[in-house]
Amino acid sequence: MNHDTYPDNYIRGILNSVKSIAMVGASPVNVRPSYFAFKYLAERGYDMIPVNPGYVGKSLLGKPFVASLADVGRPIDMIDIFRNSSHIMPVVEEALRLSPLPKVIWMQLGARDDAAAAKAEAVGIKVVMNRCPKIEYGRLSSEISWMGVNSRTLSAKRAPMPTQGMRLSLNRMSVGGGQTAASDRVAKNKTETT
Amino acid sequence: MTDRLPGFSTLAVHAGAQPDPTTGARATPIYQTTSFVFNDADHAASLFGLQSFGNIYTRIGNPTNAVLEERVAALEGGTAALAVASGHAAQVVVLQQLMKPGDEIIAARKLYGGSINQFTHAFKSFGWNVAWADPDEIESFERAVTPHTKAIFIESIANPAGSVTDIEAIAAVARKAGVPLIVDNTLATPYLIKPIDHGADIVVHSLTKFLGGHGNSLGGIIVDAGTFDWSKDNKYPMLSEPRPEYHGIKIQETFGNFAFAIACRVLGLRDLGPALSPFNAFMILTGIETLPLRMQKHCDNAKAVAEFLAGHPAVASVNYAGLPGDKYNNLARKYAPKGAGAVFTFSLKGGYDAGVSLVSNLQLFSHLANVGDTRSLVIHPASTTHSQLDDAAKIKSGAAPDVVRLSIGIEDKDDLITDLDQALRA
């Protein structure tokens, strides 16, 4: 998988198929991006599990925190890692010890570890890096268009109104595979210089 | 679902506009409302806290305006956009995110006269300083860079003479200086030039001109290219530092490659207030649907009229980048191969008096202070749009006293040529 740019169908396939998401580094502080994403994905109907050893005994939007992935105690479809790039590898190694294995490992905006991604992909896990599932869900459903964001999708079909807890249709026609040419160029330059 | 890039004309018609979920309306409805009800208190709080996508109040966002925003972002190849009340409002909102008192912007000397006034006088009162540079001499931009420089501002095709700017050369200066390049793409529109493909980080427009295209609605827009890293140093705290207005959210950390457009919306438009009327957004959207057709006709007509004037005995010179031999013809061929726009100037052998007489003799051209209308327009910049400049500055900006500016419409070109011919002979 080329991790500078992802085809929309790859992201769409992941968001359409996963049901449970364990968020490593989830924060109960309501100005942190992890809180935004956790809440949004929970409202869109995903089974969200907050993982953060610092908050065990507390809960996030009614879901109890667990200390580690091993403590989840049930199969997890996707692991969403809200940690800096330097903290990715131990989380991926922990994920690789789970049975059954997760189907997807997702690293948040700004987070990227190509070595960790290669380890996960070697055992058939799909990997997404440096993206936010909330933004991608909002973009592919065009919900994010309310913020003037270029969803890079088109549709002449009438969309259902989004409501609490409802999964939106992500099956719109994509414009050019997901990213803009300019953002692809910047990502590529960044990869080449680091 | 295919991942195939639709053409420009398809995007001009479809991007951002899906049939209305409630009614099935196919044209974009005009959501002429100030406010939007919340589902419950939690929904309201999450919208105000920027945790959910959604509508609160039309000064911050509106569903009709959002269609316009996504449409223009798609046409320019940007990640997001923000529509505002005018092109001038777009410039204030952009610079409010970047500048503090004592900071500097480097601006091309060849700019719309209204922008020169705004930068020179209004921005001075905010403590924002402007350093002027000459787009014909790239080194003058490099020389103007100081530790206080926060951005470089140019027009892709510059008012009033329709000169074409070497965007890539100036983008290289901006990259080296570590500041964003802002390109006003009003006279080119993305049909002719897409500045983001040439290194622009932010694109602004007066939608009032060719994008709206019918001379009936004011509007402006800001497009975020998603290319600039606002957090690499502490030069742009509006984007990189916790915002007290939003309980400590960091805008770039939260919104990634469309953070600048979000900052313009939630820190700029929300607090400065120049919101676009949804009715104007609807009119401009309707105009954009035919942008590719109109813009090609504008350019083809302009070339025919420029060729006619170049051969006319009463005309001293024509400045149109689309003419072979013009100073900007090579840049026009590189950046705008479909046409060099439809705004240009020419000077008359009879000087200032001949210019005044021409304007009053024309029957089909309207004498007014706008460009980018379906109708052909004429103005004498030295006595109107550029009148606040002194004579030296007028000449430097391309508005010398003997210069007449045309904005060529989409009428039949033979009628425009006939009208100019009779007015020049009268």
Short mmCIF file of C-alpha atoms in Angstrom, two decimals, chain A residues 6-9 12 30-33 35-36 39-40 43 109 134-135 138-139 141-162 164 170-183 185-186 190, chain B residues 1-6 10-11 14-24 26 39 42 46 49-55 66 69-70 73-74 77-81 196-197 199 225-227 229 246-249 253-258 262 265:
data_model
loop_
_atom_site.label_atom_id
_atom_site.label_comp_id
_atom_site.label_asym_id
_atom_site.label_seq_id
_atom_site.Cartn_x
_atom_site.Cartn_y
_atom_site.Cartn_z
CA TYR A 6 -5.05 6.25 -0.36
CA PRO A 7 -7.73 5.45 -2.93
CA ASP A 8 -11.16 6.40 -1.60
CA ASN A 9 -12.32 2.81 -2.14
CA ARG A 12 -14.52 3.50 2.16
CA ASN A 30 -13.27 17.55 25.49
CA VAL A 31 -10.93 19.83 23.49
CA ARG A 32 -8.61 17.01 22.42
CA PRO A 33 -8.97 15.71 18.85
CA TYR A 35 -12.37 13.13 22.16
CA PHE A 36 -13.92 14.72 19.02
CA LYS A 39 -17.67 11.05 20.08
CA TYR A 40 -18.30 11.45 16.36
CA GLU A 43 -22.65 8.88 17.19
CA LEU A 109 -3.36 12.76 11.52
CA LYS A 134 -13.82 11.33 11.59
CA ILE A 135 -12.64 13.56 8.75
CA GLY A 138 -17.40 13.12 7.09
CA ARG A 139 -15.74 13.59 3.73
CA SER A 141 -20.50 10.95 3.34
CA SER A 142 -20.15 14.63 2.27
CA GLU A 143 -21.29 15.63 5.78
CA ILE A 144 -18.04 17.60 6.03
CA SER A 145 -19.16 19.75 3.09
CA TRP A 146 -21.11 21.78 5.64
CA MET A 147 -17.73 23.20 6.68
CA GLY A 148 -16.82 24.22 3.11
CA VAL A 149 -14.46 21.24 2.82
CA ASN A 150 -13.81 19.75 -0.60
CA SER A 151 -15.23 16.24 -0.11
CA ARG A 152 -13.85 15.28 -3.53
CA THR A 153 -16.97 13.26 -4.18
CA LEU A 154 -19.96 13.89 -6.46
CA SER A 155 -23.48 12.54 -6.37
CA ALA A 156 -26.73 13.23 -8.19
CA LYS A 157 -28.63 11.01 -5.73
CA ARG A 158 -30.75 12.34 -2.90
CA ALA A 159 -29.00 11.74 0.43
CA PRO A 160 -30.82 10.73 3.62
CA MET A 161 -30.75 13.24 6.48
CA PRO A 162 -28.11 12.35 9.03
CA GLN A 164 -28.03 10.55 15.79
CA LEU A 170 -20.27 6.52 1.94
CA ASN A 171 -20.92 5.24 -1.57
CA ARG A 172 -20.50 8.40 -3.59
CA MET A 173 -18.47 8.83 -6.76
CA SER A 174 -14.94 9.89 -5.89
CA VAL A 175 -13.06 12.66 -7.60
CA GLY A 176 -9.54 11.54 -8.47
CA GLY A 177 -8.95 9.05 -5.70
CA GLY A 178 -9.29 11.00 -2.53
CA GLN A 179 -6.53 13.56 -2.17
CA THR A 180 -5.95 16.78 -4.04
CA ALA A 181 -2.91 16.88 -6.32
CA ALA A 182 -1.37 19.59 -4.14
CA SER A 183 -1.76 17.65 -0.88
CA ARG A 185 2.70 16.58 -3.65
CA VAL A 186 3.27 17.91 -0.12
CA LYS A 190 7.65 15.32 3.23
CA MET B 1 -17.43 3.57 -7.30
CA THR B 2 -14.66 4.62 -9.67
CA ASP B 3 -11.85 6.91 -8.55
CA ARG B 4 -11.71 8.89 -11.75
CA LEU B 5 -11.12 12.63 -12.00
CA PRO B 6 -14.08 14.35 -13.66
CA THR B 10 -18.44 18.53 -14.72
CA LEU B 11 -17.06 19.95 -11.48
CA HIS B 14 -21.83 19.31 -9.83
CA ALA B 15 -19.14 19.83 -7.19
CA GLY B 16 -20.63 20.42 -3.75
CA ALA B 17 -24.25 20.20 -4.91
CA GLN B 18 -26.24 17.10 -4.04
CA PRO B 19 -30.06 16.98 -4.29
CA ASP B 20 -31.53 18.42 -1.11
CA PRO B 21 -32.01 15.60 1.45
CA THR B 22 -35.36 16.91 2.71
CA THR B 23 -37.17 17.96 -0.46
CA GLY B 24 -35.22 16.39 -3.31
CA ARG B 26 -32.16 19.52 -7.67
CA ASN B 39 -31.20 18.63 18.13
CA ASP B 42 -25.41 18.32 23.69
CA SER B 46 -20.60 20.01 20.25
CA GLY B 49 -17.00 23.43 20.40
CA LEU B 50 -16.16 22.52 16.76
CA GLN B 51 -16.65 18.82 17.63
CA SER B 52 -19.42 18.20 15.07
CA PHE B 53 -19.95 19.25 11.47
CA GLY B 54 -23.11 21.30 11.16
CA ASN B 55 -24.86 24.63 10.95
CA ALA B 66 -21.23 25.67 1.68
CA GLU B 69 -17.37 26.83 -1.06
CA GLU B 70 -16.98 23.20 -2.06
CA ALA B 73 -12.42 24.47 -3.71
CA ALA B 74 -12.93 21.64 -6.22
CA GLY B 77 -7.86 21.92 -6.46
CA GLY B 78 -7.90 23.08 -2.83
CA THR B 79 -8.86 21.19 0.32
CA ALA B 80 -11.55 23.64 1.50
CA ALA B 81 -12.88 27.15 1.01
CA ILE B 196 -2.29 25.82 -6.51
CA ASP B 197 -0.74 23.72 -9.31
CA GLY B 199 2.77 26.60 -5.78
CA ALA B 225 -4.49 24.60 -0.80
CA GLY B 226 -3.72 22.39 2.19
CA THR B 227 -0.02 22.73 1.41
CA ASP B 229 2.64 23.59 7.54
CA TYR B 246 -12.42 27.35 21.69
CA HIS B 247 -11.22 26.06 25.08
CA GLY B 248 -7.67 25.50 23.93
CA ILE B 249 -8.19 23.72 20.59
CA GLU B 253 -3.70 19.76 14.97
CA THR B 254 -7.46 19.26 14.87
CA PHE B 255 -8.25 19.98 11.21
CA GLY B 256 -5.09 18.92 9.37
CA ASN B 257 -4.79 20.05 5.77
CA PHE B 258 -7.90 22.25 5.74
CA ILE B 262 -11.38 26.52 9.28
CA ARG B 265 -14.26 30.61 9.33
#
